[in-house]
Backbone as numpy.savetxt, mean C-alpha at the origin, in Angstrom:
# Nx Ny Nz CAx CAy CAz Cx Cy Cz
26.33 -24.14 -1.27 25.55 -24.82 -2.31 24.40 -23.93 -2.79
23.61 -23.44 -1.84 22.48 -22.58 -2.19 22.98 -21.28 -2.81
24.08 -20.74 -2.25 24.65 -19.51 -2.78 25.08 -19.69 -4.24
25.67 -20.84 -4.54 26.08 -21.12 -5.92 24.87 -21.20 -6.84
23.79 -21.80 -6.35 22.57 -21.91 -7.16 21.97 -20.52 -7.43
22.06 -19.65 -6.42 21.54 -18.29 -6.59 22.34 -17.55 -7.67
23.67 -17.69 -7.61 24.52 -17.05 -8.62 24.21 -17.59 -10.01
24.03 -18.90 -10.10 23.72 -19.51 -11.39 22.39 -19.01 -11.93
21.42 -18.83 -11.02 20.12 -18.33 -11.46 20.25 -16.94 -12.06
20.96 -16.06 -11.38 21.10 -14.69 -11.88 21.90 -14.64 -13.19
22.88 -15.51 -13.31 23.67 -15.55 -14.54 22.81 -15.99 -15.74
21.88 -16.91 -15.48 21.08 -17.46 -16.57 19.73 -16.75 -16.75
19.23 -16.09 -15.69 17.86 -15.58 -15.75 17.71 -14.14 -15.26
18.76 -13.34 -15.40 18.71 -11.98 -14.88 17.57 -11.17 -15.51
17.42 -11.28 -16.82 16.37 -10.52 -17.50 14.98 -10.92 -17.01
14.79 -12.22 -16.83 13.49 -12.69 -16.33 13.24 -12.21 -14.91
14.28 -12.19 -14.09 14.16 -11.69 -12.72 13.75 -10.22 -12.72
14.38 -9.44 -13.58 14.04 -8.01 -13.66 12.60 -7.81 -14.12
12.11 -8.69 -14.97 10.71 -8.62 -15.39 9.79 -8.87 -14.19
10.13 -9.84 -13.36 9.34 -10.13 -12.15 9.33 -8.92 -11.22
10.50 -8.30 -11.05 10.59 -7.12 -10.19 9.73 -5.99 -10.76
9.81 -5.78 -12.06 9.03 -4.73 -12.72 7.53 -4.99 -12.55
7.12 -6.23 -12.73 5.70 -6.57 -12.57 5.24 -6.33 -11.13
6.07 -6.72 -10.18 5.74 -6.58 -8.77 5.64 -5.11 -8.38
6.63 -4.32 -8.78 6.63 -2.89 -8.46 5.49 -2.17 -9.18
5.26 -2.51 -10.43 4.20 -1.87 -11.20 2.84 -2.10 -10.57
2.56 -3.33 -10.18 1.29 -3.66 -9.55 1.15 -2.95 -8.21
2.23 -2.92 -7.44 2.20 -2.29 -6.11 2.01 -0.78 -6.20
2.73 -0.14 -7.12 2.62 1.32 -7.28 1.22 1.71 -7.76
0.69 0.93 -8.71 -0.65 1.22 -9.21 -1.69 1.05 -8.09
-1.52 0.01 -7.29 -2.46 -0.25 -6.19 -2.41 0.85 -5.14
-1.21 1.30 -4.77 -1.11 2.34 -3.74 -1.63 3.67 -4.29
-1.44 3.91 -5.58 -1.95 5.14 -6.18 -3.47 5.21 -6.12
-4.12 4.12 -6.50 -5.58 4.07 -6.46 -6.07 4.13 -5.02
-5.37 3.44 -4.12 -5.75 3.46 -2.70 -5.71 4.87 -2.14
-4.68 5.64 -2.53 -4.58 7.03 -2.07 -5.70 7.89 -2.64
-6.02 7.69 -3.92 -7.08 8.47 -4.56 -8.44 8.22 -3.91
-8.61 7.04 -3.35 -9.87 6.70 -2.67 -9.79 7.00 -1.18
-8.70 6.56 -0.54 -8.60 6.63 0.92 -8.44 8.03 1.48
-7.65 8.88 0.82 -7.41 10.23 1.35 -8.67 11.10 1.30
-9.38 11.18 0.16 -10.63 11.95 0.16 -11.66 11.41 1.15
-11.76 10.07 1.25 -12.70 9.49 2.22 -12.30 9.84 3.65
-11.00 9.87 3.91 -10.52 10.24 5.24 -10.86 11.68 5.57
-10.73 12.57 4.58 -11.07 13.98 4.80 -12.58 14.14 5.05
-13.38 13.47 4.23 -14.84 13.52 4.42 -15.21 12.94 5.77
-14.53 11.87 6.13 -14.84 11.17 7.38 -14.62 12.06 8.60
-13.59 12.89 8.59 -13.29 13.70 9.78 -14.30 14.85 9.94
-14.98 15.20 8.85 -15.94 16.29 8.90 -17.33 15.82 9.33
-17.62 14.55 9.16 -18.94 14.01 9.49 -18.76 12.80 10.40
-18.99 12.97 11.69 -18.67 11.94 12.67 -19.47 10.65 12.46
-20.77 10.77 12.14 -21.58 9.56 11.92 -21.08 8.80 10.70
-20.80 9.56 9.66 -20.25 8.94 8.46 -18.87 8.35 8.75
-18.12 9.00 9.63 -16.79 8.53 10.01 -16.85 7.14 10.62
-17.82 6.92 11.51 -17.95 5.61 12.14 -18.27 4.54 11.12
-19.18 4.86 10.20 -19.57 3.88 9.19 -18.40 3.55 8.26
-17.68 4.59 7.81 -16.54 4.37 6.90 -15.42 3.61 7.60
-15.15 3.99 8.86 -14.08 3.33 9.60 -14.39 1.86 9.83
-15.63 1.56 10.22 -16.02 0.16 10.44 -15.94 -0.64 9.14
-16.37 -0.01 8.05 -16.32 -0.70 6.75 -14.88 -0.99 6.34
-13.99 -0.01 6.57 -12.59 -0.19 6.20 -11.92 -1.25 7.06
-12.29 -1.28 8.34 -11.72 -2.29 9.23 -12.22 -3.68 8.85
-13.46 -3.75 8.39 -14.01 -5.05 7.95 -13.24 -5.58 6.76
-12.81 -4.67 5.88 -12.02 -5.08 4.72 -10.70 -5.71 5.14
-10.13 -5.23 6.24 -8.83 -5.74 6.69 -8.94 -7.15 7.26
-10.14 -7.51 7.69 -10.34 -8.84 8.28 -10.34 -9.91 7.20
-10.84 -9.54 6.00 -10.95 -10.52 4.92 -9.56 -10.80 4.33
-9.12 -12.05 4.31 -7.80 -12.37 3.74 -7.73 -12.00 2.26
-6.57 -11.51 1.85 -6.39 -11.11 0.45 -6.61 -12.28 -0.50
-6.18 -13.46 -0.08 -6.32 -14.64 -0.94 -7.79 -14.96 -1.17
-8.61 -14.79 -0.11 -10.05 -15.03 -0.25 -10.67 -14.04 -1.22
-10.24 -12.78 -1.14 -10.75 -11.76 -2.07 -10.36 -12.10 -3.50
-9.12 -12.56 -3.68 -8.66 -12.92 -5.02 -9.52 -14.01 -5.63
-9.77 -15.07 -4.88 -10.55 -16.18 -5.41 -12.00 -15.79 -5.64
-12.52 -14.88 -4.81 -13.88 -14.39 -5.00 -13.99 -13.58 -6.29
-12.99 -12.74 -6.54 -13.00 -11.90 -7.73 -12.83 -12.70 -9.02
-12.15 -13.84 -8.92 -11.96 -14.68 -10.11 -13.30 -15.07 -10.71
-14.30 -15.29 -9.85 -15.63 -15.70 -10.31 -16.29 -14.63 -11.17
-15.95 -13.35 -10.91 -16.59 -12.25 -11.62 -15.72 -11.65 -12.72
-14.42 -11.59 -12.49 -13.52 -10.91 -13.42 -12.62 -11.87 -14.18
-12.37 -13.04 -13.60 -11.42 -13.97 -14.20 -10.04 -13.79 -13.60
-9.04 -14.32 -14.26 -7.68 -14.24 -13.74 -6.94 -13.09 -14.41
-5.75 -12.79 -13.89 -4.93 -11.74 -14.47 -4.69 -10.59 -13.50
-4.34 -9.45 -14.07 -3.92 -8.30 -13.28 -5.09 -7.61 -12.56
-6.25 -7.54 -13.21 -7.38 -6.78 -12.66 -7.83 -7.26 -11.28
-8.12 -8.55 -11.09 -8.54 -8.98 -9.75 -7.46 -8.80 -8.70
-6.20 -8.98 -9.10 -5.09 -8.77 -8.15 -5.03 -7.31 -7.72
-5.22 -6.40 -8.68 -5.18 -4.97 -8.38 -6.33 -4.58 -7.44
-7.52 -5.09 -7.71 -8.67 -4.77 -6.86 -8.44 -5.26 -5.43
-7.94 -6.49 -5.30 -7.68 -7.05 -3.97 -6.65 -6.22 -3.21
-5.61 -5.76 -3.89 -4.57 -4.96 -3.24 -5.08 -3.57 -2.87
-5.93 -3.00 -3.70 -6.52 -1.70 -3.38 -7.40 -1.81 -2.14
-8.19 -2.86 -2.06 -9.03 -3.08 -0.88 -8.17 -3.25 0.37
-6.99 -3.81 0.20 -6.06 -3.97 1.32 -5.42 -2.64 1.70
-5.18 -1.78 0.71 -4.46 -0.53 0.95 -5.31 0.60 1.48
-6.60 0.60 1.19 -7.47 1.71 1.58 -7.58 1.90 3.10
-7.83 0.85 3.90 -8.08 1.06 5.33 -7.02 1.83 6.09
-5.71 1.47 6.01 -4.73 2.25 6.78 -4.61 3.69 6.31
-4.79 3.93 5.02 -4.73 5.31 4.51 -5.92 6.10 5.02
-7.10 5.51 4.93 -8.32 6.18 5.36 -8.28 6.52 6.84
-7.93 5.53 7.66 -7.93 5.72 9.11 -6.90 6.76 9.53
-5.70 6.69 8.99 -4.65 7.64 9.37 -4.94 9.04 8.85
-5.56 9.15 7.69 -5.94 10.46 7.17 -6.99 11.10 8.07
-7.97 10.30 8.47 -9.01 10.79 9.38 -8.40 11.28 10.68
-7.51 10.48 11.26 -6.85 10.85 12.51 -6.03 12.12 12.32
-5.33 12.22 11.18 -4.50 13.39 10.91 -5.29 14.68 10.91
-6.42 14.69 10.24 -7.25 15.90 10.20 -7.89 16.19 11.56
-8.24 15.13 12.29 -8.81 15.34 13.62 -7.79 15.89 14.61
-6.50 15.61 14.35 -5.44 16.06 15.26 -4.99 17.50 14.99
-5.51 18.11 13.94 -5.15 19.51 13.67 -5.69 20.37 14.80
-4.83 21.10 15.52 -5.28 21.91 16.67 -6.33 22.95 16.26
-7.38 23.04 17.05 -8.45 24.01 16.77 -7.91 25.43 16.79
-6.90 25.68 17.63 -6.35 27.04 17.73 -5.70 27.45 16.41
-5.11 26.49 15.69 -4.49 26.80 14.40 -5.55 27.18 13.37
-6.67 26.49 13.43 -7.77 26.79 12.50 -8.35 28.17 12.81
-8.54 28.44 14.11 -9.09 29.74 14.51 -8.14 30.87 14.15
-6.85 30.62 14.29 -5.86 31.64 13.92 -5.93 31.93 12.43
-6.05 30.86 11.63 -6.16 31.03 10.19 -7.39 31.82 9.80
-8.51 31.51 10.46 -9.74 32.26 10.18 -9.58 33.72 10.58
-8.87 33.93 11.69 -8.64 35.30 12.15 -7.80 36.10 11.17
-6.95 35.39 10.42 -6.12 36.06 9.41 -6.86 36.25 8.09
-8.11 35.80 8.07 -8.92 35.99 6.88 -8.83 34.89 5.85
-8.33 33.73 6.23 -8.22 32.62 5.29 -9.59 32.05 4.95
-9.76 31.67 3.69 -10.97 30.97 3.27 -10.84 29.49 3.66
-11.93 28.74 3.51 -11.90 27.31 3.83 -10.86 26.59 2.96
-10.78 26.99 1.70 -9.80 26.35 0.80 -8.37 26.67 1.23
-8.15 27.91 1.63 -6.81 28.31 2.09 -6.45 27.60 3.39
-7.44 27.46 4.28 -7.20 26.72 5.53 -6.81 25.28 5.24
-7.50 24.68 4.29 -7.21 23.29 3.93 -5.80 23.17 3.36
-5.46 24.10 2.48 -4.17 24.03 1.77 -2.99 24.40 2.67
-3.16 25.44 3.49 -2.02 25.98 4.24 -1.93 25.49 5.68
-3.04 25.01 6.23 -3.04 24.61 7.64 -3.34 23.12 7.82
-4.50 22.69 7.34 -4.94 21.33 7.63 -4.08 20.26 6.97
-3.88 20.39 5.67 -3.11 19.36 4.96 -1.66 19.28 5.46
-0.94 20.42 5.61 0.44 20.30 6.12 0.52 19.63 7.50
-0.43 19.93 8.38 -0.39 19.34 9.73 -0.84 17.88 9.72
-1.74 17.53 8.80 -2.21 16.14 8.72 -1.29 15.27 7.88
-0.39 15.89 7.13 0.44 15.15 6.16 1.25 14.01 6.79
1.91 14.21 7.96 2.67 13.09 8.53 1.79 11.87 8.84
0.56 12.11 9.30 -0.36 11.00 9.57 -0.76 10.31 8.26
-1.04 11.12 7.24 -1.42 10.57 5.94 -0.30 9.70 5.38
0.94 10.17 5.49 2.07 9.41 4.95 2.33 8.15 5.76
2.03 8.19 7.05 2.14 6.98 7.86 1.16 5.93 7.35
-0.05 6.36 7.02 -1.03 5.44 6.44 -0.58 4.89 5.11
0.02 5.75 4.28 0.53 5.31 2.98 1.65 4.30 3.17
2.52 4.56 4.14 3.62 3.63 4.41 3.10 2.25 4.81
2.18 2.23 5.76 1.61 0.96 6.21 0.92 0.23 5.07
0.18 0.98 4.27 -0.54 0.37 3.15 0.41 -0.19 2.11
1.46 0.58 1.79 2.38 0.15 0.73 3.18 -1.08 1.14
3.59 -1.13 2.40 4.32 -2.32 2.86 3.42 -3.55 2.79
2.16 -3.41 3.18 1.21 -4.53 3.10 0.97 -4.93 1.65
0.85 -3.94 0.78 0.59 -4.22 -0.63 1.78 -4.95 -1.27
2.99 -4.46 -1.00 4.18 -5.10 -1.56 4.29 -6.55 -1.10
4.01 -6.78 0.18 4.08 -8.15 0.71 2.99 -9.04 0.13
1.78 -8.50 0.03 0.65 -9.30 -0.44 0.63 -9.48 -1.95
1.36 -8.64 -2.68 1.39 -8.76 -4.15 1.98 -10.08 -4.60
2.67 -10.78 -3.71 3.21 -12.10 -4.07 2.07 -13.07 -4.40
0.89 -12.84 -3.80 -0.26 -13.73 -4.05 -0.81 -13.57 -5.46
-0.44 -12.47 -6.13 -0.94 -12.22 -7.49 -0.54 -13.33 -8.45
0.53 -14.04 -8.12 1.00 -15.14 -8.95 -0.08 -16.21 -9.11
-0.87 -16.39 -8.05 -1.91 -17.41 -8.07 -2.89 -17.23 -9.23
-3.10 -15.98 -9.65 -4.10 -15.73 -10.69 -3.46 -15.16 -11.95
-2.18 -15.40 -12.11 -1.52 -15.06 -13.36 -1.12 -13.61 -13.54
-0.95 -12.87 -12.43 -0.56 -11.46 -12.54 0.94 -11.27 -12.47
1.70 -12.33 -12.33 3.16 -12.25 -12.34 3.73 -11.71 -11.05
4.95 -11.20 -11.12 5.61 -10.64 -9.95 6.56 -11.62 -9.30
7.17 -11.17 -8.21 8.16 -11.98 -7.50 7.56 -13.20 -6.83
6.26 -13.21 -6.65 5.61 -14.39 -6.10 5.81 -15.61 -6.98
6.03 -15.38 -8.27 6.30 -16.49 -9.19 7.50 -17.29 -8.73
8.56 -16.59 -8.30 9.75 -17.28 -7.82 9.46 -18.04 -6.53
8.71 -17.41 -5.65 8.42 -18.04 -4.35 7.61 -19.32 -4.52
6.54 -19.25 -5.31 5.68 -20.42 -5.46 6.30 -21.49 -6.35
7.15 -21.06 -7.29 7.91 -22.05 -8.08 8.90 -22.77 -7.18
9.53 -22.00 -6.29 10.46 -22.61 -5.34 9.77 -23.59 -4.41
8.56 -23.26 -3.98 7.81 -24.18 -3.13 7.44 -25.46 -3.88
7.00 -25.27 -5.12 6.57 -26.43 -5.91 7.71 -27.36 -6.28
8.88 -26.79 -6.55 10.04 -27.59 -6.98 11.01 -27.89 -5.85
10.67 -27.40 -4.64 11.57 -27.56 -3.50 12.93 -26.94 -3.80
12.90 -25.73 -4.38 14.12 -25.01 -4.73 14.34 -23.89 -3.72
15.27 -24.10 -2.81 15.55 -23.10 -1.78 16.10 -21.81 -2.38
16.85 -21.94 -3.48 17.42 -20.74 -4.10 16.33 -19.80 -4.61
15.29 -20.35 -5.23 14.20 -19.52 -5.74 13.40 -18.90 -4.60
13.20 -19.68 -3.55 12.50 -19.16 -2.38 13.24 -17.97 -1.78
14.54 -18.12 -1.66 15.35 -17.05 -1.07 15.38 -15.81 -1.97
15.54 -16.02 -3.27 15.59 -14.89 -4.20 14.28 -14.12 -4.16
13.17 -14.84 -4.25 11.86 -14.19 -4.24 11.55 -13.53 -2.90
11.74 -14.29 -1.82 11.40 -13.78 -0.49 12.27 -12.60 -0.06
13.57 -12.71 -0.28 14.48 -11.63 0.10 14.24 -10.39 -0.75
13.93 -10.58 -2.03 13.67 -9.45 -2.91 12.44 -8.67 -2.43
11.36 -9.38 -2.10 10.15 -8.72 -1.59 10.43 -8.00 -0.28
11.17 -8.66 0.61 11.50 -8.06 1.91 12.35 -6.79 1.73
13.31 -6.84 0.80 14.17 -5.68 0.58 13.39 -4.50 -0.01
12.48 -4.80 -0.93 11.66 -3.73 -1.51 10.78 -3.09 -0.43
10.15 -3.93 0.39 9.29 -3.42 1.46 10.10 -2.61 2.47
11.28 -3.10 2.84 12.12 -2.42 3.82 12.61 -1.08 3.29
13.08 -1.08 2.03 13.57 0.16 1.42 12.46 1.20 1.32
11.28 0.74 0.94 10.12 1.64 0.84 9.78 2.24 2.19
9.80 1.41 3.23 9.49 1.87 4.58 10.49 2.92 5.05
11.77 2.68 4.81 12.81 3.62 5.21 12.65 4.95 4.47
12.37 4.88 3.18 12.20 6.09 2.37 11.01 6.93 2.85
9.89 6.26 3.12 8.71 6.99 3.58 8.89 7.51 5.00
9.62 6.79 5.84 9.95 7.31 7.17 10.76 8.60 7.07
11.66 8.65 6.10 12.47 9.85 5.88 11.57 11.03 5.47
10.63 10.76 4.57 9.71 11.81 4.14 8.87 12.31 5.31
8.41 11.38 6.15 7.58 11.75 7.31 8.38 12.63 8.27
9.64 12.25 8.53 10.47 13.03 9.44 10.74 14.42 8.87
10.99 14.51 7.57 11.22 15.80 6.92 9.99 16.69 7.02
8.82 16.08 6.88 7.59 16.86 6.92 7.31 17.39 8.32
7.76 16.66 9.34 7.57 17.11 10.72 8.54 18.23 11.05
9.79 18.11 10.59 10.81 19.11 10.83 10.64 20.29 9.88
């Protein structure tokens, strides 16, 4: 029965479903991009200054404690509804794992590798480009993976403030008691998150080998 309803939905609403997927992916990709632009530089700065590292790490961990839904409703008071508050909330969610893993990645670079590079006459910029970043890259990508999976999952909440996405199917299904919509929305989000995780795991393994 539910399977038949799912088939009927796709037959009648395939274009609308693809729009939801596009909205969900677009919001998630934009959020992870901004999170990387903020989190990676902060992680690099953090590993160079230990006192600053503690402050940044504590601040990022504090962000993870605040529920995304609470951040969304708080932002509505200042920005209103739509894509902007959803994007800000997802970026705040994505920064901590990227920042923390980037910091750990640079801290894990063996001192002997840095000394060897200096012995070969490398400048600080060359050390960063040829030694530090390649060795820290697997840690950085692990942070990106964790952040992106969280962002994709949490982007369903964007529906609450009119930002669209697959959450529309989930919350419509809850409101109408439609199991087919719940399954379509929930499974779609899970598949996107799972596929993303597998792809980034592959990149991480390639970077190590």
